[in-house]
Amino acid sequence: MKVPLSWLGEYVAVDHPEKVAEQFSAGGFAATVESRHTLPQSVVVGKVLKIEPHPNADRLRIALVDIGKGRRWKIVCGAANLAVRQYVPVALPGATLPSGAVIKTAEIRGVASRGMICSEAELGIKKASEGIMVLDEAPLATPVARLLGLDEIMLDLEIPPNRPDMLSIIGCARDYAALTDKRFLQPKWKTFVRKPSRSMSVFIQAKDGCTLYSAQKIENINAAPTPQWMQRRLRASGIRPIHAIVDVTNYVMLETGQPLHAFDAEVFPNGRIIVRHARPGEKLLALDGTTYSLPETAVVIASSEKPVAIAGIMGGEETGVKNSTTAVVLEAAVFDPVLTRKTAKALKLQTESSYRFERTVNPVMTQMALDRASALIAEITGGTVLDGGASVGKTGATKRTIRLSLDRARTMLSLSITSSSAAKILKRAGHVIRVNAKTLVVTPPHWRVDIEREEDVLEELARLYGYARLQRTYFTAPARPGHAPMNYQAERMLVDVLVGFGAYETKLHPWYGERLAQDSGLAVSDHVKLANPLSADTGLMRLHLHLNLLRSASLAARANSMVFLLETGRVFRSSKEPAEEDRASFVVVGADAYRRAKGFFQAAVEALGIPQRNLRMETVFHPLGTGEKVLGKEGIGHLIRLSEEELSRWKFRREVAFVELSLPALVAEMKPATFVPFSQYPPVLRDLSFWISPETLFADIVQAFKDVTTVTAYDVFDVFEKDGKRGIALHLTFQAPDRTLSAKEVDAKLQGLTDTLKKRFHATIR
Amino acid sequence: MSFLESVATTRSEAETAIRTAATRAELEALETRFLGRKGTLTRLVRQLSRVSPVDRKAFGKSANEAKHAIRNALALQRAALKMRASSSSFDPTLPGILPVRGRYHPLTLTIRKLADVFQRMGYDIVDGPEIEREDFNFDLLNVPKDHPARDMHDTFYIEGKQGMLLRTHTSPVQLRAMLDGRKSPVRLIVPGRVYRNEATDATHEAALFHCEGLVIDKGVRFTDMLGTLDDVMKALFGEGVATRVRPSYFPFVEPGGELCMKWKGEWLEMMGCGMVHPKVLTNMKLDPTVYSGFAFGMGLDRLTMLLYGLHDIRLLYGGDPRFLEAIRS
């Protein structure tokens, strides 16, 4: 809500702007001071006295302009709409316009010109404009900024949705008075009686959409300009003045919070105003020039012939006031918040009016607003407010009483306050209080729809007392250590270990597009799909972490020879109930990527307390390459090396491997560590090198060795390919728990292994 | 120059020359020059007889010391030259070979920092689904359908699943945790991902991180919230920070507030907070006349940006290693 400080000041005494902003902020409405002053004081009001043709240019003319204080200057001007007796904005030499242009005395085609007559675009009021701006009569030499309200000091207040009363100057002034314990100056506006009359009648057929409809007819209207003071305030509030009557309705809406609408009275030839639901297929050309197909939730205002306005949202183009209008029907109504909201959403049309109806308007205010607007229109246009009006529905507010226990208030706010001082504080905001022993019986004022229960009154008391003045206390609770779920603990350990190994941890977007899914061999139907994604590239919730990680790794690999990216996070699978799982994934790029990734995996799971012996590795083919599947009690994850095709699809130039693991599956394998006695006897080390077919899997060799003898540890220290064969070199460790192995024993074991290699795998020993 | 002075001069002259000698040959020459038969020191000693008997003892002592010192210096320099010759390629000033060092994501560090502070205070860490039921995300938190309060949350909905959405805040976990049968007193936090259907720019992200907090017990007061949250902010940002709470509106709390913290001279909005609304307590199957509590929620991205002086939220989710390297002391 933009509030011109001067307007607020009409209803309550205000402090200096920063202080007012601070006071509103402390009262629950975050406020900032906005100064929109971009026009210098040296752009002033001038009057065109005389116009002469330019001797050297057809399109230019020379205006003699009176800019007050006895100054009559010649200014060269090219605008076609320039005319004698016009009041115009004149930028004096030295003035800097909002565009940055500096005005100078200049010779234009041989004629001296002092200053410039400006257009609205040049003043920064409009983006584009034709011709010079013509002002209403105003004292000469008045700075235009002041005249147009461009120098208004504005407060920008954040109004929460539960405080519709604050969407008005009066509401803001009232709450400001309550917060600062000042006097709210009640406006004294002329009132009119809306007696039922024959000439006008209201029929509310859509009872769910409208609880109150009041109409007021004003006749004998003469076209008249909107007074400058009103234009100033409208402009300052961000509303463009259009037409005196429309301007009045907007002005009164800002002032009272009640949206108003003015119809040309000819719209209702027989005086019948009907509030009804939109009929199927009904359309309306609205004031914004768009033809809207009305949804079934829409409520319309209709004459006996056709709809003339979308209730609470926007009027019809054909039925609004024009310059030729001589009589208007002014509407002030209460439309249903939910239906208004649904219709506005369906039409994608949110207006100042719908915004207020959605948040509920105050029926009491409708009558005040109607009176205020009628009086202003009569005053500006010389019109006559007819005695006859029409009003259907309840204009009173429902009264509620809420009981606040003084003990509760004292405890909750740690405040030793008496019932009378609590009552006094609440009364400032218009609450009517009856003290009944240790209970305050509170009747909130009609404009405070947000106060419904004891807690609301409690907040109101704290708010008016001042949150800042409350003391800080502590609750007592058993000294019990905080608990964290296993997934959280496992994730933390895993990230610690992998970052220790050199991983760069990322947090990526949890979605991607259908194309990436399909290209990666994933079924779109397995994905949780967003109904309203940001874009087509973000429509699917990730089924795995590694896709986006590979994408990031590919970018990172352009600048780094070694890449090791890690992410932990959630993945989603579409099923009857969408399933979620916490995962960890990492991508390794560079030489020996797969073996390094596998090493990180093996070391990491060991660190988590997962014994390798409890895991089973199975070689697998994966849409993105080949690798191994990790199995424990259930599937744990994958280690995959990207195939050649995938490398080129992801634009990698080096070996790439990724690992993706389920955190809950890892957690299920975690075991507490215990001491396992180690051998006190020295190990015997032997090397074993051999040639073997590249098709033979190392896992099969190890399995075969197990059948023959016990090897304490294998260390593969060389693997290479030559002439279609694979050379493997191993450091073998032999150790017994209870004695030193003799050389003879070890030789026998080694012989067993070489025999197995030769017989089972046709290997040659090097 | 007295004899004593001559000895001292010779000694320091010899020591300097020896220390800067670069070859063994040079050292040999120096030995001859100072200690040889016709060496400087030797010649001085020969003049002992010309020294007055009173000074003779002192002269003898200093000459002897000088001889030892020069011998010592020669031996040391010989050893040094030998060492230098044997390890001529060693340069201890070369830079160290760095271990591979990974990097944590700053959000992880923020979450841990926060979680550690709260766990020390006895809060549980609790988790909930990111694909949430609409009623848990909104209705049961006192945000009815078609209420303008829903405008505060632009929501992603799940296709083909009526009433399912990506949670817009971590608050639904409040309900889930309580309906799970947690026993009072309850103290918990919920760090996790939330989603807002907003176009991204330097200050807006569609998938971001929040942390929720909930305290429930008999007799928890509004002022307890003020005390607790002030402590938390001090634990996170240092004892020097000041906090204040101002009235604010969140449908699931009453009285509600916004906690601001003074940071580098400016008051910044850090989190929404308030006493759990009685309707929400009822939805948690708690009796609002018996139990009370407070809840709070904060954006971890914003917190992280503040802690590290980041100006563009998009960097957090860019997956760029350079970003992680740019976070340093």
JSON list of N, CA, C and O in Angstrom, two decimals, chain A residues 116-140:
[
{"chain": "A", "resi": 116, "resn": "MET", "atom": "N", "xyz": [12.75, 25.06, -22.15]},
{"chain": "A", "resi": 116, "resn": "MET", "atom": "CA", "xyz": [12.02, 24.13, -23.01]},
{"chain": "A", "resi": 116, "resn": "MET", "atom": "C", "xyz": [10.63, 23.87, -22.43]},
{"chain": "A", "resi": 116, "resn": "MET", "atom": "O", "xyz": [10.46, 23.70, -21.22]},
{"chain": "A", "resi": 117, "resn": "ILE", "atom": "N", "xyz": [9.63, 23.86, -23.34]},
{"chain": "A", "resi": 117, "resn": "ILE", "atom": "CA", "xyz": [8.28, 23.46, -22.93]},
{"chain": "A", "resi": 117, "resn": "ILE", "atom": "C", "xyz": [8.25, 21.93, -23.07]},
{"chain": "A", "resi": 117, "resn": "ILE", "atom": "O", "xyz": [8.62, 21.39, -24.11]},
{"chain": "A", "resi": 118, "resn": "CYS", "atom": "N", "xyz": [7.84, 21.25, -21.99]},
{"chain": "A", "resi": 118, "resn": "CYS", "atom": "CA", "xyz": [8.05, 19.79, -21.94]},
{"chain": "A", "resi": 118, "resn": "CYS", "atom": "C", "xyz": [6.80, 18.98, -22.20]},
{"chain": "A", "resi": 118, "resn": "CYS", "atom": "O", "xyz": [5.67, 19.42, -21.92]},
{"chain": "A", "resi": 119, "resn": "SER", "atom": "N", "xyz": [7.02, 17.76, -22.69]},
{"chain": "A", "resi": 119, "resn": "SER", "atom": "CA", "xyz": [5.93, 16.78, -22.83]},
{"chain": "A", "resi": 119, "resn": "SER", "atom": "C", "xyz": [5.94, 15.91, -21.58]},
{"chain": "A", "resi": 119, "resn": "SER", "atom": "O", "xyz": [6.87, 15.96, -20.77]},
{"chain": "A", "resi": 120, "resn": "GLU", "atom": "N", "xyz": [4.91, 15.09, -21.46]},
{"chain": "A", "resi": 120, "resn": "GLU", "atom": "CA", "xyz": [4.85, 14.19, -20.30]},
{"chain": "A", "resi": 120, "resn": "GLU", "atom": "C", "xyz": [5.99, 13.18, -20.32]},
{"chain": "A", "resi": 120, "resn": "GLU", "atom": "O", "xyz": [6.53, 12.81, -19.29]},
{"chain": "A", "resi": 121, "resn": "ALA", "atom": "N", "xyz": [6.36, 12.75, -21.53]},
{"chain": "A", "resi": 121, "resn": "ALA", "atom": "CA", "xyz": [7.47, 11.80, -21.65]},
{"chain": "A", "resi": 121, "resn": "ALA", "atom": "C", "xyz": [8.76, 12.45, -21.15]},
{"chain": "A", "resi": 121, "resn": "ALA", "atom": "O", "xyz": [9.54, 11.84, -20.43]},
{"chain": "A", "resi": 122, "resn": "GLU", "atom": "N", "xyz": [8.95, 13.72, -21.54]},
{"chain": "A", "resi": 122, "resn": "GLU", "atom": "CA", "xyz": [10.17, 14.41, -21.13]},
{"chain": "A", "resi": 122, "resn": "GLU", "atom": "C", "xyz": [10.24, 14.62, -19.63]},
{"chain": "A", "resi": 122, "resn": "GLU", "atom": "O", "xyz": [11.31, 14.68, -19.04]},
{"chain": "A", "resi": 123, "resn": "LEU", "atom": "N", "xyz": [9.06, 14.70, -19.00]},
{"chain": "A", "resi": 123, "resn": "LEU", "atom": "CA", "xyz": [9.03, 14.87, -17.54]},
{"chain": "A", "resi": 123, "resn": "LEU", "atom": "C", "xyz": [9.11, 13.53, -16.82]},
{"chain": "A", "resi": 123, "resn": "LEU", "atom": "O", "xyz": [9.12, 13.47, -15.59]},
{"chain": "A", "resi": 124, "resn": "GLY", "atom": "N", "xyz": [9.10, 12.47, -17.60]},
{"chain": "A", "resi": 124, "resn": "GLY", "atom": "CA", "xyz": [9.19, 11.15, -16.99]},
{"chain": "A", "resi": 124, "resn": "GLY", "atom": "C", "xyz": [7.89, 10.68, -16.39]},
{"chain": "A", "resi": 124, "resn": "GLY", "atom": "O", "xyz": [7.85, 9.76, -15.57]},
{"chain": "A", "resi": 125, "resn": "ILE", "atom": "N", "xyz": [6.79, 11.29, -16.79]},
{"chain": "A", "resi": 125, "resn": "ILE", "atom": "CA", "xyz": [5.48, 10.90, -16.24]},
{"chain": "A", "resi": 125, "resn": "ILE", "atom": "C", "xyz": [4.92, 9.74, -17.04]},
{"chain": "A", "resi": 125, "resn": "ILE", "atom": "O", "xyz": [4.30, 8.83, -16.51]},
{"chain": "A", "resi": 126, "resn": "LYS", "atom": "N", "xyz": [5.14, 9.78, -18.36]},
{"chain": "A", "resi": 126, "resn": "LYS", "atom": "CA", "xyz": [4.67, 8.69, -19.23]},
{"chain": "A", "resi": 126, "resn": "LYS", "atom": "C", "xyz": [5.84, 8.20, -20.06]},
{"chain": "A", "resi": 126, "resn": "LYS", "atom": "O", "xyz": [6.82, 8.93, -20.24]},
{"chain": "A", "resi": 127, "resn": "LYS", "atom": "N", "xyz": [5.69, 7.01, -20.57]},
{"chain": "A", "resi": 127, "resn": "LYS", "atom": "CA", "xyz": [6.76, 6.48, -21.41]},
{"chain": "A", "resi": 127, "resn": "LYS", "atom": "C", "xyz": [6.82, 7.20, -22.75]},
{"chain": "A", "resi": 127, "resn": "LYS", "atom": "O", "xyz": [7.87, 7.49, -23.28]},
{"chain": "A", "resi": 128, "resn": "ALA", "atom": "N", "xyz": [5.64, 7.46, -23.30]},
{"chain": "A", "resi": 128, "resn": "ALA", "atom": "CA", "xyz": [5.58, 8.15, -24.59]},
{"chain": "A", "resi": 128, "resn": "ALA", "atom": "C", "xyz": [4.41, 9.12, -24.54]},
{"chain": "A", "resi": 128, "resn": "ALA", "atom": "O", "xyz": [3.42, 8.86, -23.86]},
{"chain": "A", "resi": 129, "resn": "SER", "atom": "N", "xyz": [4.54, 10.21, -25.23]},
{"chain": "A", "resi": 129, "resn": "SER", "atom": "CA", "xyz": [3.41, 11.16, -25.25]},
{"chain": "A", "resi": 129, "resn": "SER", "atom": "C", "xyz": [3.50, 11.98, -26.52]},
{"chain": "A", "resi": 129, "resn": "SER", "atom": "O", "xyz": [4.57, 12.13, -27.12]},
{"chain": "A", "resi": 130, "resn": "GLU", "atom": "N", "xyz": [2.36, 12.54, -26.92]},
{"chain": "A", "resi": 130, "resn": "GLU", "atom": "CA", "xyz": [2.32, 13.38, -28.12]},
{"chain": "A", "resi": 130, "resn": "GLU", "atom": "C", "xyz": [2.16, 14.82, -27.70]},
{"chain": "A", "resi": 130, "resn": "GLU", "atom": "O", "xyz": [1.28, 15.13, -26.90]},
{"chain": "A", "resi": 131, "resn": "GLY", "atom": "N", "xyz": [3.01, 15.66, -28.21]},
{"chain": "A", "resi": 131, "resn": "GLY", "atom": "CA", "xyz": [2.88, 17.09, -27.92]},
{"chain": "A", "resi": 131, "resn": "GLY", "atom": "C", "xyz": [3.27, 17.44, -26.51]},
{"chain": "A", "resi": 131, "resn": "GLY", "atom": "O", "xyz": [3.68, 16.57, -25.72]},
{"chain": "A", "resi": 132, "resn": "ILE", "atom": "N", "xyz": [3.16, 18.70, -26.19]},
{"chain": "A", "resi": 132, "resn": "ILE", "atom": "CA", "xyz": [3.54, 19.16, -24.87]},
{"chain": "A", "resi": 132, "resn": "ILE", "atom": "C", "xyz": [2.44, 18.84, -23.86]},
{"chain": "A", "resi": 132, "resn": "ILE", "atom": "O", "xyz": [1.30, 18.57, -24.22]},
{"chain": "A", "resi": 133, "resn": "MET", "atom": "N", "xyz": [2.82, 18.85, -22.61]},
{"chain": "A", "resi": 133, "resn": "MET", "atom": "CA", "xyz": [1.84, 18.59, -21.55]},
{"chain": "A", "resi": 133, "resn": "MET", "atom": "C", "xyz": [1.12, 19.90, -21.24]},
{"chain": "A", "resi": 133, "resn": "MET", "atom": "O", "xyz": [1.73, 20.95, -21.13]},
{"chain": "A", "resi": 134, "resn": "VAL", "atom": "N", "xyz": [-0.22, 19.78, -21.16]},
{"chain": "A", "resi": 134, "resn": "VAL", "atom": "CA", "xyz": [-1.00, 20.98, -20.83]},
{"chain": "A", "resi": 134, "resn": "VAL", "atom": "C", "xyz": [-1.50, 20.83, -19.40]},
{"chain": "A", "resi": 134, "resn": "VAL", "atom": "O", "xyz": [-2.11, 19.82, -19.05]},
{"chain": "A", "resi": 135, "resn": "LEU", "atom": "N", "xyz": [-1.19, 21.83, -18.60]},
{"chain": "A", "resi": 135, "resn": "LEU", "atom": "CA", "xyz": [-1.56, 21.77, -17.18]},
{"chain": "A", "resi": 135, "resn": "LEU", "atom": "C", "xyz": [-2.86, 22.52, -16.94]},
{"chain": "A", "resi": 135, "resn": "LEU", "atom": "O", "xyz": [-3.27, 23.35, -17.76]},
{"chain": "A", "resi": 136, "resn": "ASP", "atom": "N", "xyz": [-3.48, 22.26, -15.81]},
{"chain": "A", "resi": 136, "resn": "ASP", "atom": "CA", "xyz": [-4.61, 23.09, -15.39]},
{"chain": "A", "resi": 136, "resn": "ASP", "atom": "C", "xyz": [-4.05, 24.43, -14.95]},
{"chain": "A", "resi": 136, "resn": "ASP", "atom": "O", "xyz": [-2.86, 24.55, -14.65]},
{"chain": "A", "resi": 137, "resn": "GLU", "atom": "N", "xyz": [-4.94, 25.39, -14.87]},
{"chain": "A", "resi": 137, "resn": "GLU", "atom": "CA", "xyz": [-4.50, 26.70, -14.42]},
{"chain": "A", "resi": 137, "resn": "GLU", "atom": "C", "xyz": [-3.84, 26.56, -13.04]},
{"chain": "A", "resi": 137, "resn": "GLU", "atom": "O", "xyz": [-4.36, 25.87, -12.16]},
{"chain": "A", "resi": 138, "resn": "ALA", "atom": "N", "xyz": [-2.68, 27.17, -12.90]},
{"chain": "A", "resi": 138, "resn": "ALA", "atom": "CA", "xyz": [-1.95, 27.06, -11.64]},
{"chain": "A", "resi": 138, "resn": "ALA", "atom": "C", "xyz": [-1.08, 28.29, -11.49]},
{"chain": "A", "resi": 138, "resn": "ALA", "atom": "O", "xyz": [-0.76, 28.94, -12.49]},
{"chain": "A", "resi": 139, "resn": "PRO", "atom": "N", "xyz": [-0.70, 28.65, -10.27]},
{"chain": "A", "resi": 139, "resn": "PRO", "atom": "CA", "xyz": [0.15, 29.82, -10.09]},
{"chain": "A", "resi": 139, "resn": "PRO", "atom": "C", "xyz": [1.44, 29.68, -10.89]},
{"chain": "A", "resi": 139, "resn": "PRO", "atom": "O", "xyz": [2.07, 28.61, -10.88]},
{"chain": "A", "resi": 140, "resn": "LEU", "atom": "N", "xyz": [1.79, 30.76, -11.59]},
{"chain": "A", "resi": 140, "resn": "LEU", "atom": "CA", "xyz": [3.00, 30.73, -12.41]},
{"chain": "A", "resi": 140, "resn": "LEU", "atom": "C", "xyz": [4.22, 30.49, -11.52]},
{"chain": "A", "resi": 140, "resn": "LEU", "atom": "O", "xyz": [4.22, 30.88, -10.35]}
]
